[in-house]
Tab-separated table of C-alpha atoms and ligand atoms in Angstrom:
chain	number	residue	atom	x	y	z
A	14	MET	CA	-14.114	20.778	-13.332
A	15	LYS	CA	-13.012	19.930	-16.860
A	16	LEU	CA	-9.376	18.961	-17.561
A	17	GLU	CA	-8.571	22.371	-19.104
A	18	GLU	CA	-10.024	24.169	-16.080
A	19	VAL	CA	-7.820	22.137	-13.728
A	20	PHE	CA	-4.658	23.041	-15.654
A	21	GLU	CA	-5.820	26.665	-15.953
A	22	SER	CA	-6.403	26.958	-12.211
A	23	TYR	CA	-2.971	25.519	-11.430
A	24	ASN	CA	-1.320	27.882	-13.919
A	25	GLU	CA	-3.161	30.935	-12.622
A	26	ASN	CA	-3.239	30.266	-8.898
A	27	ILE	CA	-0.496	27.878	-7.818
A	28	MET	CA	3.187	28.712	-7.627
A	29	PRO	CA	5.153	26.732	-10.208
A	30	THR	CA	7.479	24.974	-7.744
A	31	TYR	CA	6.943	21.454	-9.105
A	32	THR	CA	7.719	19.801	-12.426
A	33	LYS	CA	4.378	18.267	-13.329
A	34	MET	CA	3.074	15.484	-15.533
A	35	PRO	CA	-0.205	16.372	-17.301
A	36	LEU	CA	-2.201	13.762	-15.366
A	37	VAL	CA	-5.207	14.435	-13.158
A	38	PHE	CA	-5.987	11.629	-10.748
A	39	VAL	CA	-9.363	11.098	-9.167
A	40	LYS	CA	-9.275	7.700	-7.462
A	41	GLY	CA	-6.821	5.173	-6.022
A	42	LYS	CA	-6.926	1.648	-4.639
A	43	GLY	CA	-3.928	-0.465	-3.703
A	44	SER	CA	-1.285	-0.090	-6.406
A	45	ARG	CA	-3.744	1.385	-8.911
A	46	LEU	CA	-4.713	4.952	-9.770
A	47	TRP	CA	-7.529	6.204	-12.004
A	48	ASP	CA	-7.212	9.433	-13.951
A	49	ILE	CA	-9.973	11.852	-14.890
A	50	HIS	CA	-10.540	9.924	-18.163
A	51	ASN	CA	-10.864	6.645	-16.240
A	52	ASN	CA	-7.494	5.356	-17.484
A	53	ILE	CA	-5.878	2.996	-14.971
A	54	TYR	CA	-2.229	3.322	-13.924
A	55	LEU	CA	-0.007	1.004	-11.965
A	56	ASP	CA	1.629	3.164	-9.292
A	57	PHE	CA	5.214	2.056	-8.628
A	58	PHE	CA	6.175	5.293	-6.928
A	59	PRO	CA	3.175	5.976	-4.676
A	60	GLY	CA	3.366	9.426	-3.142
A	61	TRP	CA	7.185	9.751	-3.299
A	62	GLY	CA	7.549	7.120	-0.595
A	63	VAL	CA	4.340	7.963	1.255
A	64	GLY	CA	2.233	5.094	-0.071
A	65	ASN	CA	3.713	2.008	1.596
A	66	LEU	CA	0.192	0.650	2.132
A	67	GLY	CA	-0.933	1.606	-1.374
A	68	HIS	CA	-3.847	3.934	-2.037
A	69	CYS	CA	-6.885	4.087	0.267
A	70	HIS	CA	-5.993	1.191	2.554
A	71	PRO	CA	-9.200	0.127	4.387
A	72	LYS	CA	-7.564	0.318	7.847
A	73	VAL	CA	-6.425	3.886	7.172
A	74	MET	CA	-9.876	4.863	5.925
A	75	SER	CA	-11.622	3.479	9.001
A	76	ALA	CA	-9.066	5.055	11.373
A	77	VAL	CA	-9.816	8.459	9.831
A	78	ARG	CA	-13.577	7.939	9.878
A	79	GLU	CA	-13.632	6.797	13.503
A	80	GLN	CA	-11.342	9.549	14.774
A	81	VAL	CA	-12.926	12.495	12.907
A	82	SER	CA	-16.290	11.583	14.314
A	83	LYS	CA	-14.885	11.682	17.884
A	84	LEU	CA	-12.204	14.347	18.214
A	85	ILE	CA	-10.338	16.068	15.390
A	86	PHE	CA	-7.781	18.186	17.183
A	87	ILE	CA	-6.287	18.801	20.586
A	88	PRO	CA	-3.171	20.944	20.979
A	89	ASN	CA	-0.018	19.763	22.695
A	90	ASN	CA	-0.691	21.502	26.009
A	91	TYR	CA	-3.282	18.759	26.713
A	92	TYR	CA	-3.184	14.983	26.566
A	93	HIS	CA	-5.045	12.669	24.192
A	94	LEU	CA	-5.204	8.911	23.662
A	95	PRO	CA	-4.052	8.505	20.035
A	96	GLN	CA	-0.708	10.291	20.688
A	97	ALA	CA	-0.038	8.265	23.848
A	98	LYS	CA	-0.761	5.030	21.978
A	99	LEU	CA	1.245	5.863	18.856
A	100	ALA	CA	4.338	6.993	20.782
A	101	ARG	CA	4.267	3.764	22.786
A	102	GLU	CA	3.988	1.691	19.604
A	103	ILE	CA	6.799	3.476	17.740
A	104	VAL	CA	9.141	3.173	20.717
A	105	TYR	CA	8.200	-0.496	21.169
A	106	TRP	CA	9.034	-1.317	17.537
A	107	SER	CA	12.271	0.698	17.427
A	108	PHE	CA	14.622	1.456	20.349
A	109	PRO	CA	14.306	2.859	23.904
A	110	SER	CA	13.565	6.484	23.120
A	111	LYS	CA	11.176	9.398	23.409
A	112	VAL	CA	9.304	10.920	20.507
A	113	PHE	CA	8.688	14.442	19.215
A	114	PHE	CA	5.861	14.746	16.679
A	115	CYS	CA	5.706	17.242	13.824
A	116	ASN	CA	4.347	17.314	10.271
A	117	SER	CA	6.999	16.481	7.669
A	118	GLY	CA	10.422	15.041	7.030
A	119	ALA	CA	12.131	18.417	6.842
A	120	GLU	CA	10.543	19.422	10.120
A	121	ALA	CA	11.684	16.192	11.790
A	122	ASN	CA	15.244	16.856	10.594
A	123	GLU	CA	15.049	20.478	11.803
A	124	ALA	CA	14.083	19.094	15.205
A	125	ALA	CA	17.084	16.722	15.128
A	126	ILE	CA	19.444	19.556	14.192
A	127	LYS	CA	18.077	21.764	16.993
A	128	PHE	CA	18.321	18.846	19.402
A	129	ALA	CA	21.982	18.264	18.452
A	130	ARG	CA	22.829	21.926	19.018
A	131	LYS	CA	21.205	21.969	22.446
A	132	PHE	CA	22.861	18.661	23.330
A	133	GLY	CA	26.233	19.963	22.125
A	134	LYS	CA	26.364	22.850	24.622
A	135	GLY	CA	28.364	24.979	22.216
A	136	LYS	CA	29.393	22.185	19.839
A	137	TYR	CA	27.302	22.540	16.719
A	138	GLU	CA	28.944	21.047	13.656
A	139	ILE	CA	27.122	18.195	11.938
A	140	ILE	CA	28.796	15.969	9.358
A	141	THR	CA	26.546	15.138	6.408
A	142	PHE	CA	27.106	13.407	3.053
A	143	GLU	CA	27.395	14.152	-0.640
A	144	ASN	CA	24.180	13.354	-2.518
A	145	SER	CA	22.128	13.308	0.674
A	146	PHE	CA	18.686	14.893	0.905
A	147	HIS	CA	17.175	16.087	4.171
A	148	GLY	CA	14.445	18.541	3.127
A	149	ARG	CA	13.795	22.085	1.892
A	150	THR	CA	13.586	24.178	5.059
A	151	MET	CA	16.721	26.209	5.740
A	152	ALA	CA	18.630	23.990	8.160
A	153	ALA	CA	17.562	20.735	6.453
A	154	LEU	CA	18.536	22.289	3.110
A	155	SER	CA	21.913	23.323	4.513
A	156	ALA	CA	22.440	19.747	5.719
A	157	THR	CA	21.603	18.417	2.236
A	158	GLY	CA	24.712	17.475	0.263
A	159	GLN	CA	23.478	18.597	-3.158
A	160	LYS	CA	24.316	22.076	-4.444
A	161	LYS	CA	21.453	22.051	-6.973
A	162	TYR	CA	18.894	22.364	-4.172
A	163	GLN	CA	20.853	25.075	-2.320
A	164	SER	CA	21.771	27.343	-5.204
A	165	GLY	CA	20.138	30.766	-4.904
A	166	PHE	CA	19.178	30.360	-1.258
A	167	GLU	CA	22.506	31.319	0.289
A	168	PRO	CA	23.616	32.178	2.898
A	169	LEU	CA	22.977	28.678	4.216
A	170	VAL	CA	22.730	27.847	7.898
A	171	GLU	CA	26.279	27.360	9.123
A	172	GLY	CA	27.613	24.308	10.877
A	173	PHE	CA	27.395	21.531	8.273
A	174	LYS	CA	30.360	19.721	6.788
A	175	THR	CA	29.638	17.520	3.789
A	176	VAL	CA	31.897	14.538	3.040
A	177	ARG	CA	31.886	11.565	0.664
A	178	PHE	CA	29.284	8.875	1.333
A	179	ASN	CA	30.606	5.476	2.427
A	180	ASP	CA	34.001	7.052	3.254
A	181	LEU	CA	34.765	6.531	6.929
A	182	GLU	CA	38.198	8.133	6.689
A	183	ALA	CA	36.620	11.320	5.343
A	184	VAL	CA	34.294	11.420	8.350
A	185	LYS	CA	37.173	10.794	10.778
A	186	ASN	CA	39.193	13.585	9.160
A	187	SER	CA	36.279	16.010	9.502
A	188	VAL	CA	35.665	15.535	13.216
A	189	ASN	CA	36.961	18.434	15.282
A	190	ASP	CA	36.244	19.931	18.704
A	191	LYS	CA	33.059	21.580	17.387
A	192	THR	CA	31.546	18.389	15.947
A	193	VAL	CA	28.351	17.213	17.643
A	194	ALA	CA	26.722	14.735	15.245
A	195	VAL	CA	26.737	12.732	12.032
A	196	LEU	CA	23.519	12.822	9.976
A	197	LEU	CA	22.872	10.253	7.254
A	198	GLU	CA	20.389	8.291	5.185
A	199	LEU	CA	21.310	4.608	5.159
A	200	ILE	CA	20.002	4.455	1.613
A	201	GLN	CA	20.139	7.817	-0.119
A	202	GLY	CA	16.763	8.184	-1.834
A	203	GLU	CA	16.797	11.424	-3.824
A	204	GLY	CA	20.556	10.968	-4.286
A	205	GLY	CA	20.005	7.862	-6.449
A	206	ILE	CA	19.391	4.869	-4.111
A	207	ASN	CA	22.978	4.728	-2.842
A	208	ILE	CA	23.288	2.064	-0.166
A	209	ALA	CA	25.530	2.581	2.872
A	210	SER	CA	27.914	-0.339	3.339
A	211	LYS	CA	27.749	-2.333	6.556
A	212	ASP	CA	31.399	-1.595	7.379
A	213	PHE	CA	30.808	2.105	6.937
A	214	VAL	CA	27.789	2.167	9.241
A	215	LEU	CA	29.443	0.008	11.907
A	216	GLY	CA	32.504	2.254	11.667
A	217	LEU	CA	30.340	5.350	12.074
A	218	ARG	CA	28.601	3.899	15.128
A	219	LYS	CA	32.004	3.117	16.706
A	220	LEU	CA	33.386	6.556	15.865
A	221	CYS	CA	30.326	8.305	17.323
A	222	ASP	CA	30.600	6.223	20.515
A	223	GLU	CA	34.299	6.978	20.897
A	224	LYS	CA	33.936	10.706	20.272
A	225	GLY	CA	30.598	11.239	22.045
A	226	LEU	CA	28.852	12.247	18.798
A	227	LEU	CA	25.175	11.716	18.002
A	228	LEU	CA	24.407	9.332	15.154
A	229	ILE	CA	21.300	10.754	13.498
A	230	ILE	CA	19.631	8.445	10.965
A	231	ASP	CA	17.206	10.063	8.537
A	232	GLU	CA	14.629	7.331	7.814
A	233	VAL	CA	12.112	9.668	6.219
A	234	GLN	CA	12.235	7.610	3.014
A	235	THR	CA	13.682	4.273	4.187
A	236	GLY	CA	11.454	3.912	7.261
A	237	VAL	CA	8.147	2.158	7.948
A	238	GLY	CA	8.846	-1.055	6.047
A	239	ARG	CA	10.220	0.264	2.786
A	240	THR	CA	13.390	-1.880	2.912
A	241	GLY	CA	11.719	-5.059	4.241
A	242	LYS	CA	12.454	-4.219	7.880
A	243	LEU	CA	10.337	-1.723	9.797
A	244	PHE	CA	13.369	0.593	9.990
A	245	CYS	CA	16.418	0.385	7.738
A	246	TYR	CA	18.917	0.653	10.637
A	247	GLN	CA	17.724	-2.829	11.676
A	248	HIS	CA	19.603	-4.282	8.672
A	249	TYR	CA	22.880	-3.037	10.133
A	250	GLY	CA	22.738	-4.276	13.727
A	251	ILE	CA	23.198	-0.776	15.135
A	252	THR	CA	20.957	1.581	17.086
A	253	PRO	CA	20.827	5.265	16.194
A	254	ASP	CA	20.875	8.008	18.829
A	255	ILE	CA	18.260	9.897	16.863
A	256	MET	CA	15.962	8.727	14.065
A	257	THR	CA	13.670	10.854	11.937
A	258	LEU	CA	10.538	9.537	10.233
A	259	ALA	CA	7.766	10.992	8.081
A	260	LYS	CA	6.278	9.997	4.690
A	261	ALA	CA	4.871	6.434	4.954
A	262	LEU	CA	4.084	6.706	8.665
A	263	GLY	CA	1.057	8.847	7.758
A	264	ALA	CA	-0.094	6.920	4.647
A	265	GLY	CA	-0.817	10.243	2.941
A	266	PHE	CA	-1.637	12.350	5.983
A	267	PRO	CA	1.126	14.705	7.126
A	268	ILE	CA	3.316	13.503	9.959
A	269	GLY	CA	6.935	13.876	11.009
A	270	CYS	CA	8.564	12.306	13.974
A	271	MET	CA	11.922	12.466	15.766
A	272	LEU	CA	12.950	9.699	18.140
A	273	VAL	CA	15.780	10.417	20.575
A	274	LYS	CA	17.317	7.695	22.724
A	275	LYS	CA	15.818	7.733	26.159
A	276	ASP	CA	18.764	8.711	28.350
A	277	ILE	CA	19.317	12.017	26.528
A	278	ALA	CA	15.770	12.774	25.309
A	279	ASP	CA	14.996	15.198	28.145
A	280	THR	CA	17.664	17.583	26.784
A	281	LEU	CA	14.743	19.434	25.204
A	282	THR	CA	12.361	20.666	27.882
A	283	ALA	CA	9.072	22.597	27.868
A	284	GLY	CA	9.111	25.577	25.560
A	285	MET	CA	12.298	24.697	23.664
A	286	HIS	CA	10.644	23.230	20.584
A	287	ALA	CA	7.063	22.875	19.336
A	288	SER	CA	4.722	22.327	16.424
A	289	THR	CA	1.041	23.295	16.620
A	290	PHE	CA	-0.288	20.423	14.502
A	291	GLY	CA	2.331	17.854	15.544
A	292	GLY	CA	0.866	14.567	16.774
A	293	GLY	CA	-2.818	15.509	16.514
A	294	PRO	CA	-5.463	12.846	17.203
A	295	VAL	CA	-6.366	12.044	13.590
A	296	ILE	CA	-2.831	11.608	12.275
A	297	CYS	CA	-1.768	9.602	15.332
A	298	ARG	CA	-4.724	7.301	14.886
A	299	VAL	CA	-3.792	6.873	11.214
A	300	ALA	CA	-0.130	6.147	11.982
A	301	SER	CA	-1.152	3.500	14.524
A	302	ALA	CA	-3.342	1.925	11.830
A	303	VAL	CA	-0.359	1.944	9.434
A	304	LEU	CA	1.871	0.104	11.928
A	305	LYS	CA	-0.915	-2.339	12.725
A	306	ALA	CA	-1.536	-3.095	9.046
A	307	ILE	CA	2.181	-3.687	8.424
A	308	LYS	CA	2.324	-6.214	11.255
A	309	LYS	CA	-1.069	-7.914	10.768
A	310	GLU	CA	-0.785	-8.251	7.015
A	311	LYS	CA	2.857	-9.420	7.219
A	312	LEU	CA	3.907	-6.672	4.863
A	313	LEU	CA	7.576	-6.775	5.872
A	314	ALA	CA	7.816	-10.375	4.681
A	315	ASN	CA	5.950	-9.444	1.505
A	316	ALA	CA	8.272	-6.471	0.905
A	317	GLN	CA	11.305	-8.745	1.279
A	318	LYS	CA	9.877	-11.407	-1.020
A	319	MET	CA	8.509	-9.044	-3.653
A	320	GLY	CA	11.680	-6.937	-3.439
A	321	GLU	CA	13.795	-9.978	-4.302
A	322	TYR	CA	11.454	-10.847	-7.157
A	323	LEU	CA	11.526	-7.291	-8.511
A	324	LEU	CA	15.340	-7.171	-8.351
A	325	LEU	CA	15.540	-10.526	-10.124
A	326	LEU	CA	13.376	-9.304	-12.998
A	327	LEU	CA	15.192	-5.964	-13.185
A	328	ASN	CA	18.459	-7.873	-13.448
A	329	THR	CA	17.101	-9.880	-16.369
A	330	LEU	CA	16.400	-6.535	-18.085
A	331	LYS	CA	19.973	-5.491	-17.298
A	332	ASP	CA	21.264	-8.585	-19.074
A	333	ARG	CA	19.316	-7.531	-22.173
A	334	TYR	CA	19.774	-3.769	-22.343
A	335	GLU	CA	23.179	-2.123	-22.498
A	336	ILE	CA	21.721	1.205	-21.412
A	337	ILE	CA	21.259	-0.286	-17.919
A	338	LYS	CA	24.409	0.325	-15.896
A	339	GLU	CA	23.349	-1.167	-12.577
A	340	VAL	CA	20.348	-2.522	-10.697
A	341	ARG	CA	20.317	-2.141	-6.914
A	342	GLY	CA	17.988	-2.020	-3.952
A	343	VAL	CA	16.949	-3.296	-0.561
A	344	GLY	CA	13.427	-4.589	0.008
A	345	LEU	CA	11.109	-2.519	-2.168
A	346	MET	CA	13.456	0.467	-2.471
A	347	THR	CA	14.899	-0.314	-5.879
A	348	ALA	CA	16.721	1.488	-8.654
A	349	VAL	CA	17.816	1.005	-12.222
A	350	GLU	CA	20.785	3.198	-13.060
A	351	LEU	CA	21.003	4.001	-16.764
A	352	ASN	CA	23.863	5.128	-18.983
A	353	ILE	CA	21.483	7.695	-20.460
A	354	GLU	CA	19.031	10.245	-19.016
A	355	GLY	CA	15.952	8.553	-17.621
A	356	LYS	CA	13.233	11.084	-18.438
A	357	GLY	CA	12.376	9.548	-21.821
A	358	ILE	CA	11.937	6.113	-20.238
A	359	VAL	CA	9.744	7.508	-17.444
A	360	ASP	CA	7.535	9.309	-20.000
A	361	LYS	CA	7.247	6.152	-22.083
A	362	CYS	CA	6.288	4.095	-18.993
A	363	ILE	CA	3.657	6.639	-18.028
A	364	SER	CA	2.182	6.602	-21.528
A	365	LYS	CA	1.836	2.820	-21.137
A	366	GLY	CA	0.231	3.063	-17.683
A	367	LEU	CA	3.160	2.662	-15.267
A	368	LEU	CA	4.138	5.437	-12.837
A	369	ILE	CA	7.808	5.440	-11.823
A	370	ASN	CA	10.293	8.160	-10.938
A	371	CYS	CA	13.680	9.266	-12.178
A	372	THR	CA	16.099	10.809	-9.695
A	373	HIS	CA	19.612	12.105	-10.139
A	374	GLU	CA	18.939	12.345	-13.919
A	375	ARG	CA	19.835	8.700	-14.662
A	376	VAL	CA	18.367	6.618	-11.863
A	377	LEU	CA	14.907	5.096	-12.308
A	378	ARG	CA	13.323	4.644	-8.898
A	379	LEU	CA	10.734	1.908	-8.295
A	380	MET	CA	9.194	1.853	-4.834
A	381	PRO	CA	5.833	0.048	-5.049
A	382	ALA	CA	3.540	-0.402	-2.060
A	383	LEU	CA	4.605	-3.072	0.446
A	384	ASN	CA	1.459	-5.061	-0.425
A	385	VAL	CA	2.259	-5.121	-4.157
A	386	LYS	CA	1.329	-8.386	-5.860
A	387	LYS	CA	3.547	-10.601	-8.017
A	388	LYS	CA	1.315	-10.095	-11.043
A	389	GLU	CA	1.553	-6.311	-10.633
A	390	ILE	CA	5.352	-6.591	-10.662
A	391	ASP	CA	5.126	-8.747	-13.813
A	392	GLN	CA	2.943	-6.127	-15.452
A	393	ALA	CA	5.289	-3.276	-14.437
A	394	ILE	CA	8.345	-5.132	-15.750
A	395	SER	CA	6.640	-5.858	-19.040
A	396	ILE	CA	5.866	-2.118	-19.478
A	397	LEU	CA	9.412	-1.130	-18.477
A	398	ASP	CA	10.770	-3.718	-20.921
A	399	GLU	CA	8.697	-2.182	-23.707
A	400	ALA	CA	9.858	1.327	-22.775
A	401	LEU	CA	13.522	0.272	-22.727
A	402	ARG	CA	13.111	-1.436	-26.093
B	12	PLP	C1	15.551	11.190	3.277
B	12	PLP	C2	14.630	12.361	3.267
B	12	PLP	N1	14.683	13.236	4.282
B	12	PLP	C3	13.865	14.312	4.324
B	12	PLP	C4	12.944	14.551	3.324
B	12	PLP	C5	12.047	15.745	3.398
B	12	PLP	O1	10.763	15.330	3.709
B	12	PLP	P1	9.498	16.294	3.510
B	12	PLP	O2	9.327	16.480	2.036
B	12	PLP	O3	8.365	15.567	4.172
B	12	PLP	O4	9.836	17.571	4.202
B	12	PLP	C6	12.860	13.655	2.240
B	12	PLP	C7	11.906	13.892	1.148
B	12	PLP	O5	11.976	13.341	0.088
B	12	PLP	C8	13.722	12.529	2.218
B	12	PLP	O6	13.683	11.663	1.213
C-alpha cells in the first residue's frame, strides 16, 4: 500500500474516533520506530504506556512464537498452563490475592466496580477523583473524573462521587452509609501526571480500614515497572484491596487483570463475571515473559536510574525556559507542565524525530521504555530543547 492509500482507507473505512498524526509506522526495535519512508523516530511514549519493554522485545517475540505453535486458545471453562503460571507470578510479585483476567484497562476497572457492588451487599457508592481516568466503557467512564470524556454519553452509571485529588477531608466528607470503595490512580496519567501524596494515600488506607471500604488502585498506567517499582503502590508502603492492571503487562498484546486480596476474592463465584478472551494461552505466556524480562534485565533499577537522569535534564530545561511551569515524575513516568498549550511543542518534536505526548492541554508526557539508554535520553532532551527554543 502507498501512503495515500493508507490514509484513504482510514478515512473511508475507519471511524474517526482518534486524533491522528500523519505517520505510518512499519517497524520497531527498542526505543526506535521506522516509518514508511524509513525515517527513524525515538519513541518516548511507546504505545500510550504499553511499551515498557520497548518495541519487539526478543523475549516477547519468542514467547509468542513458542505459544502459537503449541496452543493458541483455550476458553475459561478448561485449564491451561500459561494462565496458571502467570497468575502465580503476578500474585507472588504483588500481594496475597486472586486474579481475574480480561483484555483491557477499562474492562479490568469494570470488573473492580462489579466486584465492589457484589461485595457491598447493597452498598454501591464509589468515591473517585477529579482529573482521574479509568476507561471508556460506561461504568469506567462514569468513574472517570473528567467531564470532557463523559459529555454526550449521559445518563452515566450512577453510584460515583468525584472529589478533589489529594484531599483526604473531601473523601471523609463524602463517605456515607452507601459507600463501598475508593478508586484511584496513585499517579494520574491522562489527568496530567498528578502524584498522590504519601500522607493522602496513608490516610486513605486508614480511612478504608476504619470504615470497611475497599481501596481500589488503578495501576493500568503506573503498573509493571513504569515508576521504578513493579507496582506504584509499593512506593507508599500500603497494600490495596483491589488492583487493576493492563497496558504494559501485555507488551502490545491485549490484557487486563484485576487482583483482589485473597480473603475476599471468592465474593465472585462461577457465572458472576466472565470474559471470553481473558487470560488466553498466548497473552499469558507473553505477560510471563514481560515479568521475567523486567526481573532478569534489572529494568526496575534502570527505570529508577534513567528516571532520575531524565528529571535532572528536564529540570535544566526548566531553568532555561520560562514557558515550563513545572517538571515532575516518578521513575520513567515524567511530565513537563507548560504555561502554554503543548501541541505545538509535540508537533515540533515529532518533526525532529521524537515522539512524545501532550495530555491535559499543557502537560508534555514522557514515558520511555524501561530499558531506555542514557544516550537516547540525551538525544530526546536535545530535540525537546530545540523545540522549546
Ligand atoms: C489509569 C488508566 N485506567 C484505565 C485506562 C483504560 O485502559 P484501556 O484503554 O486499556 O481500556 C487507562 C488508559 O489510558 C488508564 O490510563
